[in-house]
PDB file of C-alpha atoms in Angstrom:
ATOM      1  CA  MET A  97     -16.377 -46.331  50.486  1.00 40.00           C
ATOM      2  CA  PRO A  98     -15.649 -50.109  49.324  1.00 45.00           C
ATOM      3  CA  GLY A  99     -12.549 -50.210  52.068  1.00 46.00           C
ATOM      4  CA  ARG A 100     -15.457 -49.242  54.338  1.00 51.00           C
ATOM      5  CA  SER A 101     -17.795 -51.716  53.328  1.00 48.00           C
ATOM      6  CA  SER A 102     -15.487 -54.476  53.649  1.00 61.00           C
ATOM      7  CA  ALA A 103     -14.748 -54.107  56.579  1.00 71.00           C
ATOM      8  CA  ARG A 104     -18.003 -54.665  58.141  1.00 77.00           C
ATOM      9  CA  PRO A 105     -18.685 -58.022  56.995  1.00 80.00           C
ATOM     10  CA  ARG A 106     -15.146 -59.195  58.378  1.00 81.00           C
ATOM     11  CA  LYS A 107     -15.803 -57.381  61.154  1.00 85.00           C
ATOM     12  CA  ASN A 108     -18.960 -59.067  61.983  1.00 87.00           C
ATOM     13  CA  ALA A 109     -16.843 -62.571  60.630  1.00 87.00           C
ATOM     14  CA  ILE A 110     -14.991 -62.307  63.230  1.00 88.00           C
ATOM     15  CA  VAL A 111     -17.213 -61.956  66.644  1.00 90.00           C
ATOM     16  CA  ALA A 112     -19.165 -64.314  65.070  1.00 89.00           C
ATOM     17  CA  ARG A 113     -15.171 -66.976  65.315  1.00 89.00           C
ATOM     18  CA  VAL A 114     -14.469 -64.908  68.205  1.00 90.00           C
ATOM     19  CA  ALA A 115     -17.917 -66.257  69.680  1.00 92.00           C
ATOM     20  CA  VAL A 116     -17.746 -70.022  68.345  1.00 90.00           C
ATOM     21  CA  SER A 117     -13.791 -70.060  69.654  1.00 92.00           C
ATOM     22  CA  GLY A 118     -15.374 -68.574  73.017  1.00 91.00           C
ATOM     23  CA  SER A 119     -18.634 -70.440  73.227  1.00 92.00           C
ATOM     24  CA  PHE A 120     -16.180 -74.008  72.432  1.00 90.00           C
ATOM     25  CA  ALA A 121     -13.787 -72.963  75.195  1.00 91.00           C
ATOM     26  CA  ILE A 122     -16.667 -72.314  77.997  1.00 92.00           C
ATOM     27  CA  ALA A 123     -18.149 -75.657  76.877  1.00 90.00           C
ATOM     28  CA  LEU A 124     -14.768 -77.703  77.607  1.00 86.00           C
ATOM     29  CA  SER A 125     -14.817 -76.515  80.761  1.00 87.00           C
ATOM     30  CA  VAL A 126     -18.161 -77.541  81.673  1.00 86.00           C
ATOM     31  CA  LEU A 127     -17.669 -80.970  80.238  1.00 84.00           C
ATOM     32  CA  LEU A 128     -14.325 -81.497  82.351  1.00 80.00           C
ATOM     33  CA  ILE A 129     -16.664 -80.353  85.671  1.00 80.00           C
ATOM     34  CA  SER A 130     -19.476 -82.296  84.508  1.00 78.00           C
ATOM     35  CA  ALA A 131     -17.620 -85.618  83.144  1.00 66.00           C
ATOM     36  CA  PRO A 132     -19.293 -88.577  84.808  1.00 60.00           C
ATOM     37  CA  HIS A 133     -16.625 -90.979  86.509  1.00 57.00           C
ATOM     38  CA  ALA A 134     -17.438 -94.180  85.288  1.00 53.00           C
ATOM     39  CA  PRO A 135     -14.649 -96.903  85.900  1.00 53.00           C
ATOM     40  CA  SER A 136     -12.787 -98.048  82.282  1.00 55.00           C
ATOM     41  CA  VAL A 137     -13.967-101.699  80.639  1.00 53.00           C
ATOM     42  CA  PRO A 138     -11.233-102.823  78.443  1.00 53.00           C
ATOM     43  CA  ALA A 139     -12.639-104.104  75.257  1.00 54.00           C
ATOM     44  CA  GLU A 140     -12.415-107.503  74.082  1.00 61.00           C
ATOM     45  CA  GLU A 141      -9.619-108.489  72.260  1.00 66.00           C
ATOM     46  CA  THR A 142     -11.459-109.303  68.410  1.00 71.00           C
ATOM     47  CA  PRO A 143      -9.535-108.365  64.529  1.00 72.00           C
ATOM     48  CA  ALA A 144     -11.903-104.735  64.471  1.00 68.00           C
ATOM     49  CA  VAL A 145     -10.677-103.683  68.410  1.00 73.00           C
ATOM     50  CA  ALA A 146      -6.894-104.963  67.096  1.00 77.00           C
ATOM     51  CA  LEU A 147      -7.168-103.137  62.928  1.00 79.00           C
ATOM     52  CA  ALA A 148      -8.592 -99.934  65.733  1.00 78.00           C
ATOM     53  CA  GLY A 149      -6.055 -99.807  67.653  1.00 78.00           C
ATOM     54  CA  VAL A 150      -3.041-100.031  64.727  1.00 80.00           C
ATOM     55  CA  ALA A 151      -4.878 -97.375  63.023  1.00 81.00           C
ATOM     56  CA  LEU A 152      -5.033 -94.980  65.947  1.00 87.00           C
ATOM     57  CA  ASP A 153      -1.162 -96.094  66.571  1.00 86.00           C
ATOM     58  CA  ALA A 154      -0.301 -94.713  63.261  1.00 87.00           C
ATOM     59  CA  ILE A 155      -1.327 -90.952  64.283  1.00 88.00           C
ATOM     60  CA  ASP A 156       1.889 -90.004  66.514  1.00 88.00           C
ATOM     61  CA  VAL A 157       4.258 -86.898  66.999  1.00 90.00           C
ATOM     62  CA  THR A 158       5.744 -87.842  63.608  1.00 92.00           C
ATOM     63  CA  THR A 159       2.666 -88.290  61.914  1.00 93.00           C
ATOM     64  CA  VAL A 160       1.126 -85.211  62.900  1.00 93.00           C
ATOM     65  CA  LEU A 161       4.483 -82.814  61.968  1.00 93.00           C
ATOM     66  CA  THR A 162       4.581 -84.367  58.703  1.00 95.00           C
ATOM     67  CA  ALA A 163       0.649 -83.420  57.738  1.00 95.00           C
ATOM     68  CA  VAL A 164       2.270 -80.029  59.418  1.00 96.00           C
ATOM     69  CA  ALA A 165       4.789 -79.811  56.797  1.00 96.00           C
ATOM     70  CA  VAL A 166       2.600 -81.352  53.866  1.00 96.00           C
ATOM     71  CA  LEU A 167       0.156 -78.309  54.998  1.00 96.00           C
ATOM     72  CA  ALA A 168       2.560 -75.748  55.211  1.00 94.00           C
ATOM     73  CA  VAL A 169       4.627 -76.467  51.651  1.00 95.00           C
ATOM     74  CA  VAL A 170       0.468 -75.784  50.634  1.00 94.00           C
ATOM     75  CA  ALA A 171       0.248 -72.514  52.200  1.00 92.00           C
ATOM     76  CA  LEU A 172       3.349 -71.776  50.656  1.00 90.00           C
ATOM     77  CA  LEU A 173       2.788 -72.692  47.189  1.00 92.00           C
ATOM     78  CA  ARG A 174      -0.180 -71.146  47.274  1.00 89.00           C
ATOM     79  CA  LYS A 175       1.540 -67.776  48.465  1.00 87.00           C
ATOM     80  CA  LEU A 176      -0.689 -67.814  51.603  1.00 87.00           C
ATOM     81  CA  PRO A 177       0.508 -64.752  53.673  1.00 84.00           C
ATOM     82  CA  TYR A 178       0.320 -66.357  57.171  1.00 88.00           C
ATOM     83  CA  GLY A 179      -0.659 -69.793  56.133  1.00 90.00           C
ATOM     84  CA  ILE A 180       2.261 -70.839  57.401  1.00 92.00           C
ATOM     85  CA  GLY A 181       1.651 -69.676  60.342  1.00 91.00           C
ATOM     86  CA  VAL A 182      -1.776 -70.532  60.943  1.00 93.00           C
ATOM     87  CA  VAL A 183      -1.344 -73.952  60.092  1.00 95.00           C
ATOM     88  CA  ILE A 184       1.043 -74.196  62.615  1.00 95.00           C
ATOM     89  CA  ALA A 185      -0.676 -72.269  65.844  1.00 95.00           C
ATOM     90  CA  CYS A 186      -4.160 -74.482  64.685  1.00 95.00           C
ATOM     91  CA  THR A 187      -2.132 -77.902  65.302  1.00 96.00           C
ATOM     92  CA  ILE A 188      -0.151 -77.486  67.441  1.00 95.00           C
ATOM     93  CA  GLY A 189      -1.643 -75.035  69.820  1.00 95.00           C
ATOM     94  CA  ALA A 190      -4.854 -77.424  69.575  1.00 96.00           C
ATOM     95  CA  VAL A 191      -2.030 -80.443  70.370  1.00 95.00           C
ATOM     96  CA  VAL A 192      -0.761 -78.912  73.049  1.00 95.00           C
ATOM     97  CA  THR A 193      -3.794 -77.543  74.954  1.00 95.00           C
ATOM     98  CA  GLY A 194      -5.196 -80.892  74.709  1.00 94.00           C
ATOM     99  CA  GLU A 195      -2.566 -82.406  76.592  1.00 94.00           C
ATOM    100  CA  LEU A 196      -2.254 -79.379  78.796  1.00 94.00           C
ATOM    101  CA  VAL A 197      -6.151 -79.808  79.779  1.00 93.00           C
ATOM    102  CA  ARG A 198      -4.874 -83.510  80.381  1.00 90.00           C
ATOM    103  CA  GLU A 199      -2.354 -82.726  82.697  1.00 91.00           C
ATOM    104  CA  LEU A 200      -4.163 -80.243  84.707  1.00 88.00           C
ATOM    105  CA  ALA A 201      -7.773 -82.532  84.961  1.00 87.00           C
ATOM    106  CA  GLY A 202      -5.983 -85.760  85.274  1.00 77.00           C
ATOM    107  CA  SER A 203      -6.061 -85.664  88.576  1.00 79.00           C
ATOM    108  CA  SER A 204     -10.101 -85.229  88.694  1.00 81.00           C
ATOM    109  CA  VAL A 205     -10.965 -86.468  85.680  1.00 83.00           C
ATOM    110  CA  SER A 206     -11.176 -90.377  84.580  1.00 86.00           C
ATOM    111  CA  PRO A 207      -8.498 -90.629  81.609  1.00 86.00           C
ATOM    112  CA  GLU A 208     -11.198 -91.851  79.353  1.00 88.00           C
ATOM    113  CA  ASP A 209     -13.454 -89.111  79.897  1.00 90.00           C
ATOM    114  CA  LEU A 210     -10.531 -86.133  79.155  1.00 91.00           C
ATOM    115  CA  PRO A 211      -9.475 -84.884  75.385  1.00 94.00           C
ATOM    116  CA  PHE A 212      -8.566 -87.617  73.187  1.00 94.00           C
ATOM    117  CA  GLY A 213      -5.037 -86.376  71.833  1.00 93.00           C
ATOM    118  CA  GLN A 214      -5.445 -88.778  68.596  1.00 94.00           C
ATOM    119  CA  LEU A 215      -8.900 -86.824  67.445  1.00 95.00           C
ATOM    120  CA  VAL A 216      -7.701 -83.220  68.982  1.00 96.00           C
ATOM    121  CA  ALA A 217      -4.814 -83.583  66.490  1.00 95.00           C
ATOM    122  CA  VAL A 218      -6.643 -85.228  63.739  1.00 96.00           C
ATOM    123  CA  GLY A 219      -9.391 -82.501  64.496  1.00 95.00           C
ATOM    124  CA  ALA A 220      -6.837 -79.620  63.486  1.00 96.00           C
ATOM    125  CA  LEU A 221      -5.180 -80.844  61.369  1.00 96.00           C
ATOM    126  CA  LEU A 222      -8.764 -80.338  59.214  1.00 96.00           C
ATOM    127  CA  GLY A 223      -9.699 -77.366  60.314  1.00 95.00           C
ATOM    128  CA  ALA A 224      -5.435 -76.055  59.434  1.00 96.00           C
ATOM    129  CA  ALA A 225      -6.336 -77.956  55.835  1.00 96.00           C
ATOM    130  CA  SER A 226      -9.478 -76.647  54.856  1.00 95.00           C
ATOM    131  CA  MET A 227      -7.881 -72.726  55.231  1.00 93.00           C
ATOM    132  CA  VAL A 228      -5.038 -73.452  53.216  1.00 93.00           C
ATOM    133  CA  ALA A 229      -7.080 -75.182  50.768  1.00 93.00           C
ATOM    134  CA  SER A 230      -8.341 -73.942  47.569  1.00 90.00           C
ATOM    135  CA  THR A 231     -11.622 -72.977  47.309  1.00 89.00           C
ATOM    136  CA  SER A 232     -12.717 -76.280  44.680  1.00 92.00           C
ATOM    137  CA  TRP A 233     -10.917 -78.457  46.732  1.00 92.00           C
ATOM    138  CA  ARG A 234     -12.158 -77.263  50.375  1.00 92.00           C
ATOM    139  CA  PRO A 235     -15.078 -79.543  50.124  1.00 94.00           C
ATOM    140  CA  VAL A 236     -12.794 -82.438  49.704  1.00 95.00           C
ATOM    141  CA  VAL A 237     -10.686 -81.501  51.918  1.00 94.00           C
ATOM    142  CA  LEU A 238     -13.841 -81.129  54.195  1.00 94.00           C
ATOM    143  CA  GLY A 239     -15.265 -84.538  53.360  1.00 95.00           C
ATOM    144  CA  LEU A 240     -12.388 -86.678  53.545  1.00 94.00           C
ATOM    145  CA  GLY A 241     -11.103 -84.959  56.566  1.00 94.00           C
ATOM    146  CA  THR A 242     -14.579 -85.759  58.635  1.00 95.00           C
ATOM    147  CA  VAL A 243     -14.552 -89.579  57.558  1.00 95.00           C
ATOM    148  CA  ALA A 244     -11.377 -89.887  59.135  1.00 93.00           C
ATOM    149  CA  THR A 245     -12.760 -87.681  62.191  1.00 94.00           C
ATOM    150  CA  LEU A 246     -15.240 -90.633  62.005  1.00 94.00           C
ATOM    151  CA  ALA A 247     -12.969 -93.043  62.015  1.00 93.00           C
ATOM    152  CA  VAL A 248     -11.080 -92.349  64.354  1.00 93.00           C
ATOM    153  CA  ALA A 249     -13.603 -91.343  66.963  1.00 93.00           C
ATOM    154  CA  ALA A 250     -14.634 -94.969  65.524  1.00 92.00           C
ATOM    155  CA  SER A 251     -11.263 -96.579  66.351  1.00 91.00           C
ATOM    156  CA  ALA A 252     -11.236 -94.657  69.892  1.00 92.00           C
ATOM    157  CA  LEU A 253     -13.995 -95.768  71.592  1.00 89.00           C
ATOM    158  CA  ALA A 254     -13.750 -99.428  69.726  1.00 88.00           C
ATOM    159  CA  VAL A 255     -10.745-100.210  71.966  1.00 88.00           C
ATOM    160  CA  GLY A 256     -12.206 -98.241  74.568  1.00 85.00           C
ATOM    161  CA  SER A 257      -9.382 -95.336  75.477  1.00 87.00           C
ATOM    162  CA  ALA A 258     -11.904 -92.751  74.905  1.00 89.00           C
ATOM    163  CA  SER A 259     -15.361 -91.837  76.142  1.00 89.00           C
ATOM    164  CA  ILE A 260     -18.509 -90.070  74.308  1.00 91.00           C
ATOM    165  CA  ALA A 261     -16.870 -87.336  76.684  1.00 90.00           C
ATOM    166  CA  GLY A 262     -13.598 -87.857  75.988  1.00 92.00           C
ATOM    167  CA  LEU A 263     -14.226 -87.313  72.387  1.00 94.00           C
ATOM    168  CA  ALA A 264     -16.280 -84.559  73.025  1.00 94.00           C
ATOM    169  CA  GLY A 265     -14.020 -82.776  74.551  1.00 94.00           C
ATOM    170  CA  ALA A 266     -10.730 -83.429  71.698  1.00 95.00           C
ATOM    171  CA  LEU A 267     -13.766 -81.929  69.221  1.00 94.00           C
ATOM    172  CA  MET A 268     -14.042 -78.470  71.080  1.00 95.00           C
ATOM    173  CA  VAL A 269     -10.437 -78.357  72.024  1.00 96.00           C
ATOM    174  CA  SER A 270     -10.248 -78.847  68.487  1.00 95.00           C
ATOM    175  CA  PHE A 271     -13.119 -75.891  67.355  1.00 94.00           C
ATOM    176  CA  VAL A 272     -11.698 -73.812  69.693  1.00 95.00           C
ATOM    177  CA  TRP A 273      -8.598 -73.123  67.859  1.00 95.00           C
ATOM    178  CA  TRP A 274     -10.174 -73.585  64.647  1.00 94.00           C
ATOM    179  CA  PRO A 275     -12.163 -69.905  64.656  1.00 93.00           C
ATOM    180  CA  ALA A 276      -9.532 -68.162  66.289  1.00 93.00           C
ATOM    181  CA  CYS A 277      -6.986 -68.534  63.104  1.00 93.00           C
ATOM    182  CA  SER A 278      -9.714 -68.278  60.669  1.00 92.00           C
ATOM    183  CA  ILE A 279      -9.561 -64.657  62.010  1.00 91.00           C
ATOM    184  CA  VAL A 280      -6.021 -64.418  60.864  1.00 89.00           C
ATOM    185  CA  MET A 281      -6.773 -65.317  57.497  1.00 88.00           C
ATOM    186  CA  LEU A 282      -9.589 -63.164  56.950  1.00 86.00           C
ATOM    187  CA  TYR A 283      -6.699 -60.549  56.476  1.00 82.00           C
ATOM    188  CA  SER A 284      -4.548 -63.398  54.005  1.00 76.00           C
ATOM    189  CA  PRO A 285      -6.236 -61.291  50.560  1.00 69.00           C
ATOM    190  CA  GLU A 286      -4.960 -57.982  51.407  1.00 69.00           C
ATOM    191  CA  ALA A 287      -1.645 -59.451  52.403  1.00 62.00           C
ATOM    192  CA  ALA A 288      -1.581 -61.006  49.127  1.00 63.00           C
ATOM    193  CA  ALA A 289      -2.502 -57.870  47.202  1.00 68.00           C
ATOM    194  CA  ARG A 290       0.493 -55.928  49.190  1.00 67.00           C
ATOM    195  CA  GLU A 291       2.579 -58.382  48.629  1.00 59.00           C
ATOM    196  CA  ALA A 292       2.178 -58.828  45.224  1.00 64.00           C
ATOM    197  CA  HIS A 293       2.208 -54.711  44.277  1.00 62.00           C
ATOM    198  CA  ASN A 294       5.557 -55.043  46.959  1.00 62.00           C
ATOM    199  CA  PRO A 295       7.597 -58.132  46.933  1.00 59.00           C
ATOM    200  CA  LEU A 296       9.197 -56.523  50.107  1.00 54.00           C
ATOM    201  CA  ASP A 297       6.151 -55.688  51.415  1.00 53.00           C
ATOM    202  CA  THR A 298       5.315 -58.969  53.623  1.00 57.00           C
ATOM    203  CA  ALA A 299       2.779 -60.286  55.796  1.00 55.00           C
ATOM    204  CA  ALA A 300       5.717 -60.373  58.529  1.00 53.00           C
ATOM    205  CA  LEU A 301       6.494 -56.353  58.128  1.00 53.00           C
ATOM    206  CA  ALA A 302       2.701 -55.669  57.884  1.00 57.00           C
ATOM    207  CA  VAL A 303       2.282 -57.234  61.467  1.00 55.00           C
ATOM    208  CA  GLN A 304       5.223 -55.586  62.721  1.00 53.00           C
ATOM    209  CA  ARG A 305       3.806 -52.172  61.486  1.00 54.00           C
ATOM    210  CA  LYS A 306       0.123 -53.073  63.777  1.00 57.00           C
ATOM    211  CA  MET A 307       2.034 -53.674  66.436  1.00 57.00           C
ATOM    212  CA  GLY A 308       4.623 -50.986  66.568  1.00 57.00           C
ATOM    213  CA  ARG A 309       1.196 -48.809  66.007  1.00 57.00           C
ATOM    214  CA  SER A 310      -0.477 -50.302  68.757  1.00 51.00           C
ATOM    215  CA  ARG A 311       1.617 -49.493  71.398  1.00 52.00           C
TER     216      ARG A 311
END
């Protein structure tokens, strides 16, 4: 029963990812409710602070969309079914969620304690890149991505744009979307095999068939 034996580990992986995603969503809610409301203290203007500000300013909408486009091309070149959709969902979904949280909780939580937008974007891009990278490149992606994430977090603290709570909230937003989107990629090898056997049997058609059966 190879089909049944392969389905069980995937089911366990799905349950684990749903649990991780849900746990971070709950933790984010608790963090926002219990966030301290200390007044912000502006950082002293030093060369290091100025450099940190320049680095943060470089992470804008254009930068994020460019990175998403590059990762989508990688998914396309690697012929990963669902890859492009997962890249877009993980990155744009996390960024939009972070902005919604900031909008909804902005009146009750100080700006520094809200999820820091640039860190949300970097964390989401790291998650998306890890899902479309090859096995040999994944450790490099995770290593460099972690360094970039820590650099953004340190820069935000240096300029006073975010507190520890704001940085933690940003990472929680990213980790809500990362495991959730990785569930979809569990089905990518099967979709790739189908497309290799029949180029007309795409992942999109597979999703359409599943939705048709569920009605």
